[in-house]
PDB file of C-alpha atoms and ligand atoms in Angstrom:
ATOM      1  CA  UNK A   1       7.557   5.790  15.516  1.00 79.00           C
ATOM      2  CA  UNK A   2       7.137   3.675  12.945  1.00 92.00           C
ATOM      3  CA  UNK A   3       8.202  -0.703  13.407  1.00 96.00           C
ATOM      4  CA  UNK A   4      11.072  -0.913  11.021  1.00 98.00           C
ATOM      5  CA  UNK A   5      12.110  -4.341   9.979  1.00 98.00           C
ATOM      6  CA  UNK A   6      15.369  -4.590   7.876  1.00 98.00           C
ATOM      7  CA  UNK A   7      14.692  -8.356   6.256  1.00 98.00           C
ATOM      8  CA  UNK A   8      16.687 -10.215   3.895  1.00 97.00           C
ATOM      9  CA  UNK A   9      14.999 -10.472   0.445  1.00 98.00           C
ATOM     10  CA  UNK A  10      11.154  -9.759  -0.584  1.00 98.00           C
ATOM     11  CA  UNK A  11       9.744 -12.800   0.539  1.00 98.00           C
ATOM     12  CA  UNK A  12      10.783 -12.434   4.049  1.00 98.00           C
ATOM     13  CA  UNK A  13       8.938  -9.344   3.963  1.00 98.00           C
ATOM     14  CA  UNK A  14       6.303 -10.877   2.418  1.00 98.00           C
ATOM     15  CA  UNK A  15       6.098 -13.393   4.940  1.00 98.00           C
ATOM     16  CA  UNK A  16       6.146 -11.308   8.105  1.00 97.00           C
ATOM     17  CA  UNK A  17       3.109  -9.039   6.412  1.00 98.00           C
ATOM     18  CA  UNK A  18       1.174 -11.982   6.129  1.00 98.00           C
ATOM     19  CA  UNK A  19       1.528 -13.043   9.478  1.00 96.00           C
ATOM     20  CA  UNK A  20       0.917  -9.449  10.350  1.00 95.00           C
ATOM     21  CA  UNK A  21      -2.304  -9.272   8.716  1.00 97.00           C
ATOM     22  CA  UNK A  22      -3.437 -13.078   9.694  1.00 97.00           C
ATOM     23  CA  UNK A  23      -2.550 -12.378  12.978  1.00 95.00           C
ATOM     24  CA  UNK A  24      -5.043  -8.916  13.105  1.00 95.00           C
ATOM     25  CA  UNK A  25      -7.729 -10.877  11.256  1.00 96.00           C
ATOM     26  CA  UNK A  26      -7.890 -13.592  13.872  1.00 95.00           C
ATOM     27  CA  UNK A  27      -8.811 -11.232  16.523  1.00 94.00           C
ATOM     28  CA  UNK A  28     -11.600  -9.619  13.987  1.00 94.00           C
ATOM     29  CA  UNK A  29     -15.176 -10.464  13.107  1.00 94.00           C
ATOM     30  CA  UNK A  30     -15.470  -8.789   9.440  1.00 95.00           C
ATOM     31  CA  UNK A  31     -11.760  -7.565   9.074  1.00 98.00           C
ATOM     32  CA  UNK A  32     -10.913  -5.005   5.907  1.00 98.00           C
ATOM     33  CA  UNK A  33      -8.053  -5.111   4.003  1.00 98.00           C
ATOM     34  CA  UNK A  34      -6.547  -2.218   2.410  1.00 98.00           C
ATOM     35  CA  UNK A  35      -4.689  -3.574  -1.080  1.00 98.00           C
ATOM     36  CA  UNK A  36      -2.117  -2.016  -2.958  1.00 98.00           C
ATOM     37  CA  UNK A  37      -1.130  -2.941  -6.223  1.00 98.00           C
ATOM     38  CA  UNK A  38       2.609  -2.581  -8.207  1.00 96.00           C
ATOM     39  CA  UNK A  39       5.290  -5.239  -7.699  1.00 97.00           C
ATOM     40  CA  UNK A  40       6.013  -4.484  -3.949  1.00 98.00           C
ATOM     41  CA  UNK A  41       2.629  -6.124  -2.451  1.00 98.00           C
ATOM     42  CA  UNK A  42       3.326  -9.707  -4.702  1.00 98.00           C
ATOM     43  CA  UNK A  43       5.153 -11.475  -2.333  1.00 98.00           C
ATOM     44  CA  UNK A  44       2.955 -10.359   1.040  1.00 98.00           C
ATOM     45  CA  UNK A  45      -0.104 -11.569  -1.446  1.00 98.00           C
ATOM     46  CA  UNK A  46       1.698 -14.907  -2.515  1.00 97.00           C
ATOM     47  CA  UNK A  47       2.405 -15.719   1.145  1.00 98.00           C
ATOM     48  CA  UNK A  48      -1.054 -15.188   2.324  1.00 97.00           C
ATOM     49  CA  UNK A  49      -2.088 -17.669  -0.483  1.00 97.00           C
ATOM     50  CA  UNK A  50       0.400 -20.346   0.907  1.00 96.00           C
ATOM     51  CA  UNK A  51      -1.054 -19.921   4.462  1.00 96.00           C
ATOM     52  CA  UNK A  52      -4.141 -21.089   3.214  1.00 93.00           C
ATOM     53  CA  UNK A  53      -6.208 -19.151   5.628  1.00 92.00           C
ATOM     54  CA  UNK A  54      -9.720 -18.881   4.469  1.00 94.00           C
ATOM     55  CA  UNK A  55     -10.129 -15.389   3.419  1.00 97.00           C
ATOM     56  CA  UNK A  56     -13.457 -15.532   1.550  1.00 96.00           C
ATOM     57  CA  UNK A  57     -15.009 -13.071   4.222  1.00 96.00           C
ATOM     58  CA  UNK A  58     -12.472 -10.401   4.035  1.00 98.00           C
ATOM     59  CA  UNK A  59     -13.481  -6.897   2.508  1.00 98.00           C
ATOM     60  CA  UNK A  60     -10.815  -5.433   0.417  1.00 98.00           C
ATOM     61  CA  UNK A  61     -10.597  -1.359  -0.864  1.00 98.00           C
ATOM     62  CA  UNK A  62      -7.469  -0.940  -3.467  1.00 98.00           C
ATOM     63  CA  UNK A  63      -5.558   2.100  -2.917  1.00 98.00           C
ATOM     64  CA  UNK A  64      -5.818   3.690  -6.294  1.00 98.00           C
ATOM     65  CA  UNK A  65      -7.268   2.858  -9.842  1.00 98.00           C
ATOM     66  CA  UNK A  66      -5.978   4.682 -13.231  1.00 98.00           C
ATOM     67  CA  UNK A  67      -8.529   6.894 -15.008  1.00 98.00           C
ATOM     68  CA  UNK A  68      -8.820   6.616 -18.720  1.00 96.00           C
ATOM     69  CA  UNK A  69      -7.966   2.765 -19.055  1.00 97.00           C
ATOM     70  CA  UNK A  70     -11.328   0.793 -20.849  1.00 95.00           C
ATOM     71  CA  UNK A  71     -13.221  -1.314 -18.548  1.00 91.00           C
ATOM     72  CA  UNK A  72     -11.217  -4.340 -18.181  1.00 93.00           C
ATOM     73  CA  UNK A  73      -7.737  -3.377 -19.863  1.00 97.00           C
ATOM     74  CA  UNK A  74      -5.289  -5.645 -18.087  1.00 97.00           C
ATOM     75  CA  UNK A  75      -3.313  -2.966 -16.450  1.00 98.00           C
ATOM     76  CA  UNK A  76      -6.408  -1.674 -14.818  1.00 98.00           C
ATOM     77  CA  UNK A  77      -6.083  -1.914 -10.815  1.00 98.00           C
ATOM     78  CA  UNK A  78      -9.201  -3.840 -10.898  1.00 98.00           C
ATOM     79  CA  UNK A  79      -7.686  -6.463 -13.377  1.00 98.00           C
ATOM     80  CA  UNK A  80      -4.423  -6.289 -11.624  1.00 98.00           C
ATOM     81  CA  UNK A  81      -6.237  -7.045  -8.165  1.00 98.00           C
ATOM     82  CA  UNK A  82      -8.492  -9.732  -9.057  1.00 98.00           C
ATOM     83  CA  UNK A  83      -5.715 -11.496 -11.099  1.00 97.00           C
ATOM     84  CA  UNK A  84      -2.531 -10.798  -8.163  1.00 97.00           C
ATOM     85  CA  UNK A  85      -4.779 -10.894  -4.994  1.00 97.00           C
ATOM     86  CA  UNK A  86      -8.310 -11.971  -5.351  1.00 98.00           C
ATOM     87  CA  UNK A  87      -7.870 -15.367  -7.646  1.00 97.00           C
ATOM     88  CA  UNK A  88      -4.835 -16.851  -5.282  1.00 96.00           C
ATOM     89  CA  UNK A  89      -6.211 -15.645  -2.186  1.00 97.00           C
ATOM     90  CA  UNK A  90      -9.540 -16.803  -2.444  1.00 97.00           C
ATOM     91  CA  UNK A  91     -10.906 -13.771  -1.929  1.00 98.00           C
ATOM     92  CA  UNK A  92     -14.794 -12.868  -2.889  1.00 98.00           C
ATOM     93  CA  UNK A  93     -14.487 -10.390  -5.812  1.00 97.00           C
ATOM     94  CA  UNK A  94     -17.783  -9.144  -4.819  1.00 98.00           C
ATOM     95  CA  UNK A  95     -15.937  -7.817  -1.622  1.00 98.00           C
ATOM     96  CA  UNK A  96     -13.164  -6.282  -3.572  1.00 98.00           C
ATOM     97  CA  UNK A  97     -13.882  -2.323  -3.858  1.00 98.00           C
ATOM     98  CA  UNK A  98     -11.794   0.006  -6.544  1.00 98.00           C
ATOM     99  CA  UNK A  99     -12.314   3.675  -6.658  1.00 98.00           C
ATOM    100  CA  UNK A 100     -14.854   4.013  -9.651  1.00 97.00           C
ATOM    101  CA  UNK A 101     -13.239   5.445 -12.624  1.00 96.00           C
ATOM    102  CA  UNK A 102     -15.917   5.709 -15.181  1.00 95.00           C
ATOM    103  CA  UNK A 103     -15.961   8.822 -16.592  1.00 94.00           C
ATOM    104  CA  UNK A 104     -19.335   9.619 -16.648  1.00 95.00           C
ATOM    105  CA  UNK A 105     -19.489   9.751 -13.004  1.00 96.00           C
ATOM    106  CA  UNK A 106     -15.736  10.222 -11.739  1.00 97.00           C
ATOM    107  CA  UNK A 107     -16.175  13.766 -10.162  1.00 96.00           C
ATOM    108  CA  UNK A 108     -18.517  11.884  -7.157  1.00 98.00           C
ATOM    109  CA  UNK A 109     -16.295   8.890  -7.056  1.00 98.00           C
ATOM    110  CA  UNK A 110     -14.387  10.196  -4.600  1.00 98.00           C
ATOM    111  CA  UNK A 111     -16.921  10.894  -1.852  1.00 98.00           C
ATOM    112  CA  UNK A 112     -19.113   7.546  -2.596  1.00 98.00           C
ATOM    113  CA  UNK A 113     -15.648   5.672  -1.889  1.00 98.00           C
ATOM    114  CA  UNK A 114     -14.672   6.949   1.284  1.00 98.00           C
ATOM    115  CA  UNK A 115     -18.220   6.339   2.123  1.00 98.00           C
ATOM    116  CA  UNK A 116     -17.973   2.850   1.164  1.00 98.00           C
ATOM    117  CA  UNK A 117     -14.853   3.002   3.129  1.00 98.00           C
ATOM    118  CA  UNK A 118     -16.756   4.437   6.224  1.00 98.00           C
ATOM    119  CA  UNK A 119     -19.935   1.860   5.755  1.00 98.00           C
ATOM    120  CA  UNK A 120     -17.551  -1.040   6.333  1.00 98.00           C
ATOM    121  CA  UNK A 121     -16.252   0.350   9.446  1.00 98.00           C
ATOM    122  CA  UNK A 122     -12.467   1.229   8.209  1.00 98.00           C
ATOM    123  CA  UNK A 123      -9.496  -0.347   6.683  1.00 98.00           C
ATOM    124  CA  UNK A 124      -7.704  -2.632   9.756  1.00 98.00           C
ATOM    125  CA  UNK A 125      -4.689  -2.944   7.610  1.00 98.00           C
ATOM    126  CA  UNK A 126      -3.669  -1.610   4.793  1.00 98.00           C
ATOM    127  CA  UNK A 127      -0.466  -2.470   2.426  1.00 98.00           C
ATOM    128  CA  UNK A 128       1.318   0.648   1.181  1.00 98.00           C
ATOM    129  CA  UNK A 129       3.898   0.554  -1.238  1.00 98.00           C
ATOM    130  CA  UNK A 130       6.280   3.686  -2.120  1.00 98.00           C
ATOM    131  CA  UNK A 131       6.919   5.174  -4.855  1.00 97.00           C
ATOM    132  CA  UNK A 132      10.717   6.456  -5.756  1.00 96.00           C
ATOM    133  CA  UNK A 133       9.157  10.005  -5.740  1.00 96.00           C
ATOM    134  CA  UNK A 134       7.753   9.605  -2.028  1.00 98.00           C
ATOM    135  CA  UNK A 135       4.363   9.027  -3.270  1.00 98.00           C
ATOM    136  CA  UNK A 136       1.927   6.444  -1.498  1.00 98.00           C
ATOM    137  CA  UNK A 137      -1.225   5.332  -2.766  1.00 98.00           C
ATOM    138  CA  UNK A 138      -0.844   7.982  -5.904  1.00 98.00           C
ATOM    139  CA  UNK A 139      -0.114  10.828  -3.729  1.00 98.00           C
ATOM    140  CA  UNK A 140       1.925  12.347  -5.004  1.00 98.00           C
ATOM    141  CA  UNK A 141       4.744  15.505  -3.923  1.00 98.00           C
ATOM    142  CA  UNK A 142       2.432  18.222  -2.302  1.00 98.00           C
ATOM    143  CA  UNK A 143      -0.601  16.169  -1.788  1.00 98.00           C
ATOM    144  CA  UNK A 144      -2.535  17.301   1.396  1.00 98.00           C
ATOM    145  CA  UNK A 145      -1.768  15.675   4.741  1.00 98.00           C
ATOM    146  CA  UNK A 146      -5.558  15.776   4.895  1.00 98.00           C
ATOM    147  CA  UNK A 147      -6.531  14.400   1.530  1.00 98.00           C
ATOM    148  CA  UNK A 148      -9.187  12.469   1.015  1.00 98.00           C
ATOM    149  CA  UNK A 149      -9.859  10.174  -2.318  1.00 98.00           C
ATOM    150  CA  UNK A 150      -9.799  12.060  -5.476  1.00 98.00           C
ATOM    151  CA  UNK A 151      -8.424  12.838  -8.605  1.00 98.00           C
ATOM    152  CA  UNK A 152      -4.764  13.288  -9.031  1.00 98.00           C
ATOM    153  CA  UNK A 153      -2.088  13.605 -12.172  1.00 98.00           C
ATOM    154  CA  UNK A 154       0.818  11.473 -12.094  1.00 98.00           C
ATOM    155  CA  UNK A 155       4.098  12.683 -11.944  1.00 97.00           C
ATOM    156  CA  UNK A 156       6.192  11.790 -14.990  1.00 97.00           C
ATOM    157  CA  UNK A 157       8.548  10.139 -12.992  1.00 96.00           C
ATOM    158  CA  UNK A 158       5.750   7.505 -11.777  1.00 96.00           C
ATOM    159  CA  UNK A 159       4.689   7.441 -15.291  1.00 98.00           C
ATOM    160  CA  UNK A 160       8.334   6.115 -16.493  1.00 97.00           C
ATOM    161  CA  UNK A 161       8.291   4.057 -13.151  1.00 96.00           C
ATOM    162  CA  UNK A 162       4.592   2.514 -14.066  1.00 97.00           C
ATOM    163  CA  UNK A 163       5.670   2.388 -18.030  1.00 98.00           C
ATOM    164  CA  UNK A 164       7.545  -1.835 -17.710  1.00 97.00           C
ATOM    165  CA  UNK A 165       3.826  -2.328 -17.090  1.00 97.00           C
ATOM    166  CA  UNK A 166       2.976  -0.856 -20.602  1.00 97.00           C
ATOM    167  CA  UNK A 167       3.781  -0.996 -24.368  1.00 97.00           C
ATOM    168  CA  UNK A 168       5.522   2.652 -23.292  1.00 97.00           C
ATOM    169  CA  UNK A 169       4.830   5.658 -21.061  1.00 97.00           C
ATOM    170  CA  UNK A 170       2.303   7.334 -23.548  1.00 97.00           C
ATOM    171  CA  UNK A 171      -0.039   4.632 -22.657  1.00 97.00           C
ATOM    172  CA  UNK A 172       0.723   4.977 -18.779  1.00 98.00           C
ATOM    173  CA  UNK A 173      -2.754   7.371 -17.834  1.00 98.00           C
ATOM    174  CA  UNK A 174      -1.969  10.469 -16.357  1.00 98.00           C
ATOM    175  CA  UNK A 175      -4.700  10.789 -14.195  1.00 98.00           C
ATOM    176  CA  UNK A 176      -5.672   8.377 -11.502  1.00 98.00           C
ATOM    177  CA  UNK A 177      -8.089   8.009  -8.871  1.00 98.00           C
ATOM    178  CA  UNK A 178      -6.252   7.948  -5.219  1.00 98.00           C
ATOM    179  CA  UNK A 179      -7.217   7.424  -1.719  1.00 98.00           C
ATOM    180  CA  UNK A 180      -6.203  10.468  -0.006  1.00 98.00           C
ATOM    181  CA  UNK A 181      -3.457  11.053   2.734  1.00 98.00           C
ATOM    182  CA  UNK A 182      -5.556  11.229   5.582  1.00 98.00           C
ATOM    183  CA  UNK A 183      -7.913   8.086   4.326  1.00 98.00           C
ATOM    184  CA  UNK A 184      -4.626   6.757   4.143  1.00 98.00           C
ATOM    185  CA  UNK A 185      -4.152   7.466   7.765  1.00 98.00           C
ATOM    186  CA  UNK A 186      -7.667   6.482   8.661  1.00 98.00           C
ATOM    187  CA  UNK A 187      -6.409   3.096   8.694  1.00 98.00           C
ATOM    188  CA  UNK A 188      -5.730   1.006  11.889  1.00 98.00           C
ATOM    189  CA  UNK A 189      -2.750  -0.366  11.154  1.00 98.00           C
ATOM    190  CA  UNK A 190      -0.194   0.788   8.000  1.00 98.00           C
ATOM    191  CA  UNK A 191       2.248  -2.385   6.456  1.00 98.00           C
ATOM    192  CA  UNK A 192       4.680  -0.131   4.190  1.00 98.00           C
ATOM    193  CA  UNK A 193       6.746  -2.489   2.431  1.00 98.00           C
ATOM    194  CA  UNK A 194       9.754  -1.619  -0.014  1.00 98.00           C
ATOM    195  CA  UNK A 195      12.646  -3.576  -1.740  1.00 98.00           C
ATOM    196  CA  UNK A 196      15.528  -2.368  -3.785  1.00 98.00           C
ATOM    197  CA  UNK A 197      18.294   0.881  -4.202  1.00 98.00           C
ATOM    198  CA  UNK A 198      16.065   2.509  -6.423  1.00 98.00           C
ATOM    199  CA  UNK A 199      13.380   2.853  -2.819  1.00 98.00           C
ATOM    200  CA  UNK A 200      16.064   3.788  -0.660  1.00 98.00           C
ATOM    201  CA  UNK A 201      16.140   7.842  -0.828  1.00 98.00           C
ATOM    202  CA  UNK A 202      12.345   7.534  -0.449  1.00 98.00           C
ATOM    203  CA  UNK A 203      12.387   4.955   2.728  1.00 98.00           C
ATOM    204  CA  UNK A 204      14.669   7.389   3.966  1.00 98.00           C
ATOM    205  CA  UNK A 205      12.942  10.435   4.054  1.00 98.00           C
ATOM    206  CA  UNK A 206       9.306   8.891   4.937  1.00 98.00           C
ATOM    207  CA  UNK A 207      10.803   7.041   7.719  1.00 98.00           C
ATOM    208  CA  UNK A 208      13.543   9.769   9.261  1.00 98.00           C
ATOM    209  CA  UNK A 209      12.753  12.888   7.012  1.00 98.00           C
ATOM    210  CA  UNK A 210      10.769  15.536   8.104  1.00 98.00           C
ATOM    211  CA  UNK A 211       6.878  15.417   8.214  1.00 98.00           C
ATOM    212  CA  UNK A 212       5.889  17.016   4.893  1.00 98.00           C
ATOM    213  CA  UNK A 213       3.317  17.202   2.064  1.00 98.00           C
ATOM    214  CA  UNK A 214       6.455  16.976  -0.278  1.00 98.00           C
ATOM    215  CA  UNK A 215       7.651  13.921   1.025  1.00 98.00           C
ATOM    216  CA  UNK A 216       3.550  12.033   0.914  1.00 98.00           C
ATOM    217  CA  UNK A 217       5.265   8.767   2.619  1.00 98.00           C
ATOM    218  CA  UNK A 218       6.023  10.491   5.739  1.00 98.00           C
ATOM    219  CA  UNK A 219       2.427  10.473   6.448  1.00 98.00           C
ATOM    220  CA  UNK A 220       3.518   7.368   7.775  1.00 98.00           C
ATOM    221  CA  UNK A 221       5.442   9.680  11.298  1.00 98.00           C
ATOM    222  CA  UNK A 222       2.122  10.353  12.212  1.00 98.00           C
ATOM    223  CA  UNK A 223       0.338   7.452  12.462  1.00 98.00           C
ATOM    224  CA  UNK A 224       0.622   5.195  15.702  1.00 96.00           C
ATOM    225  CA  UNK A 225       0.373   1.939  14.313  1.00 97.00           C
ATOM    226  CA  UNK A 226       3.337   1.192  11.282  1.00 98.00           C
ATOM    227  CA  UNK A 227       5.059  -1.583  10.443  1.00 97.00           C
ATOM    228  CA  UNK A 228       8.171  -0.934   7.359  1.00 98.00           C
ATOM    229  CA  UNK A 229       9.283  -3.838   5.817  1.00 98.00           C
ATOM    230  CA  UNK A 230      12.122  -3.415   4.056  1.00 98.00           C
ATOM    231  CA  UNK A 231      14.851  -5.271   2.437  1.00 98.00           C
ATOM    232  CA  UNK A 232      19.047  -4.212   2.786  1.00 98.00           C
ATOM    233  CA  UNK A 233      18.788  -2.314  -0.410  1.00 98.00           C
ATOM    234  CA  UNK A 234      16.156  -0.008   0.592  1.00 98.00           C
ATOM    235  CA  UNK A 235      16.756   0.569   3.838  1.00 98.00           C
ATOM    236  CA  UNK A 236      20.634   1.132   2.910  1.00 98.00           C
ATOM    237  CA  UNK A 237      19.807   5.497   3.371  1.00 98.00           C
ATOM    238  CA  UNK A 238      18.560   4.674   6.800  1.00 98.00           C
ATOM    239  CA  UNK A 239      20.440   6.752   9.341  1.00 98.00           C
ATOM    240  CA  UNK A 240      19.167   4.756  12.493  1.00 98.00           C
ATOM    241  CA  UNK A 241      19.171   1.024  10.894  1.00 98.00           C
ATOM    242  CA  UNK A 242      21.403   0.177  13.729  1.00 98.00           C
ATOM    243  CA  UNK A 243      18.556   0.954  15.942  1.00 98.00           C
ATOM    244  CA  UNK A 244      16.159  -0.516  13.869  1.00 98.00           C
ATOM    245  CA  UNK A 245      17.671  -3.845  14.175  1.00 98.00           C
ATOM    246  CA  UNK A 246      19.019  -3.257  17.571  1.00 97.00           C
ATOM    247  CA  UNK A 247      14.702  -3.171  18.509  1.00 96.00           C
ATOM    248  CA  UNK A 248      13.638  -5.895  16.201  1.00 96.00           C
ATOM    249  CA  UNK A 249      16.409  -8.756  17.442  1.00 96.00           C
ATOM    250  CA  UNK A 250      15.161  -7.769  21.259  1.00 96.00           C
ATOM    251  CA  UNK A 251      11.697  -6.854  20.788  1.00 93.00           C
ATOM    252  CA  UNK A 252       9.750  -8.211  23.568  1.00 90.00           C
ATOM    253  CA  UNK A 253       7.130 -11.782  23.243  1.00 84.00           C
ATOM    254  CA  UNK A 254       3.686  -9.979  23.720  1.00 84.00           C
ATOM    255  CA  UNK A 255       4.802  -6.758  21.313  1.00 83.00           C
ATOM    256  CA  UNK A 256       2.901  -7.360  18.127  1.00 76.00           C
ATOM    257  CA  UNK A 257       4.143  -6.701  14.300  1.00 70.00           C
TER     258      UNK A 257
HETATM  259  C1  F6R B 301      -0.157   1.070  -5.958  1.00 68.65           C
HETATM  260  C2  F6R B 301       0.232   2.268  -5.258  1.00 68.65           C
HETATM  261  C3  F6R B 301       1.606   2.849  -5.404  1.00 68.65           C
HETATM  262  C4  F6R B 301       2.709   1.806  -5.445  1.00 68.65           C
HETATM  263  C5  F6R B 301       4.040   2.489  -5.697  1.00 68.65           C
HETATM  264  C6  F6R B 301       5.187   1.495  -5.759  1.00 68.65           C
HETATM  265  O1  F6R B 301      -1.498   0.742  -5.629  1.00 68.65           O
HETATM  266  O2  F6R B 301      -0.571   2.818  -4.605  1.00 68.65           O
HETATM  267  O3  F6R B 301       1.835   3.721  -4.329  1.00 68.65           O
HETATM  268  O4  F6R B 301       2.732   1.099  -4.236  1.00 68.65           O
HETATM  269  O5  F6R B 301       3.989   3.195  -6.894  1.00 68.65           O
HETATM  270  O6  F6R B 301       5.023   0.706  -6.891  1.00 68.65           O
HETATM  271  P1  F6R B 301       5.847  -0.650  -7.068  1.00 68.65           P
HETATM  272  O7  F6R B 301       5.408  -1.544  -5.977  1.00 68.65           O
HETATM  273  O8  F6R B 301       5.454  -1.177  -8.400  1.00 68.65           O
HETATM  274  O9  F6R B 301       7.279  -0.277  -6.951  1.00 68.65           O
END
């Protein structure tokens, strides 16, 4: 099952990711990074910056990227990434991939990221947010256990969640291009981090519900290697937060997060 840590506030979360991920890299000659973007990954991205680890070697692959935005629109996941994670991190923006959403060649996009995916030799980590619908990377309800990266439609409810980044919800896209479920579960290591009441039903079912396309989050049940990070407000639907804390205040010295 999945690591679940029930932390104060944001930061703390932020904080233990970033020791999570610095601790992985250390061990790792050309480590990947998988990046998510949103407001959930901000404070695991700000802590890696006040570590001060150099990070100018890492390889990073974003989660998703909006379809129909003009090459550098501010909202764009590229523009997001390289202003959030690549400027304060030090990162190499040549290293920084984004699913290619030019429309001209957007039906192959898919396939020539997950080889670019495959070329680097995997994601070691990657940072997953969740959506209040379930979703995860933008997969959303009913997306295949086995997806791979492709073209989805947003549900309207991510489109009202996405719209505070907007003028309004008509100029949220409505297509995106995702990283699929299993790419998703590709990874080494997941770092699923959420804060707030309005993440808790979600949390919830990924973490305790059953496995199930409907629910994309509980990908997370069958992958060997998960950390949650999640404050009191989102883990409040948790039926075995007891537990969780019950393993986290006695988990042993060589265990790793
Ligand atoms: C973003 C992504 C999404 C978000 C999710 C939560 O790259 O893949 O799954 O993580 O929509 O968004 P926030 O963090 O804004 O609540």
């Amino acid at each position: 099952m999945a690591e679940v840590v029930i932390v104060t506030d944001a930061e703390a979360a932020g904080r233990l990711a970033a020791d999570a991920i610095l601790r992985r890299f250390a061990r790792i000659d050309q480590p990947v990074l998988g990046v998510a973007t949103g407001s959930t990954p901000l404070t695991t991205y700000r802590a890696l910056a006040s570590a001060g680890a150099d990070l100018s070697g890492v390889r990073c692959f974003a989660l998703d990227e909006y379809v129909g935005l003009p090459e550098g629109h501010p909202e764009s996941y590229r523009a997001v990434l390289d202003r959030e994670a690549v400027e304060p991190l030090g990162l190499d923006p040549a290293l920084l991939a984004v699913p290619d959403a030019s429309p001209a060649t957007l039906a192959s996009a898919g396939e020539r990221y997950e080889a670019a995916i495959t070329a680097a030799g995997g994601v070691d980590v990657q940072l997953l947010g969740i959506g209040t619908d379930g979703h995860i990377g933008f997969n959303e309800p009913g997306s295949s256990l086995a997806s791979r990266t492709r073209v989805k439609t947003l549900t309207t409810q991510t489109r009202e969640d996405n719209a505070r980044f907007f003028d309004s919800i008509d100029q949220v896209p409505l297509h995106c291009l995702t990283q699929g479920l299993g790419t998703i579960r590709d990874a080494r290591h997941l770092v699923l981090l959420a804060f707030g009441a309005n993440k808790a039903a979600a949390v919830a079912a990924a973490v305790e519900g059953p496995v199930s396309s409907g629910v994309p989050g509980s990908l997370i049940q069958l992958h060997p290697s998960v950390t949650v990070l999640v404050d009191e407000a989102a883990a409040s639907e948790l039926q075995h937060a007891d537990y969780y804390r019950l393993a986290y205040a006695n988990k042993p010295e060589w265990q790793e997060l």
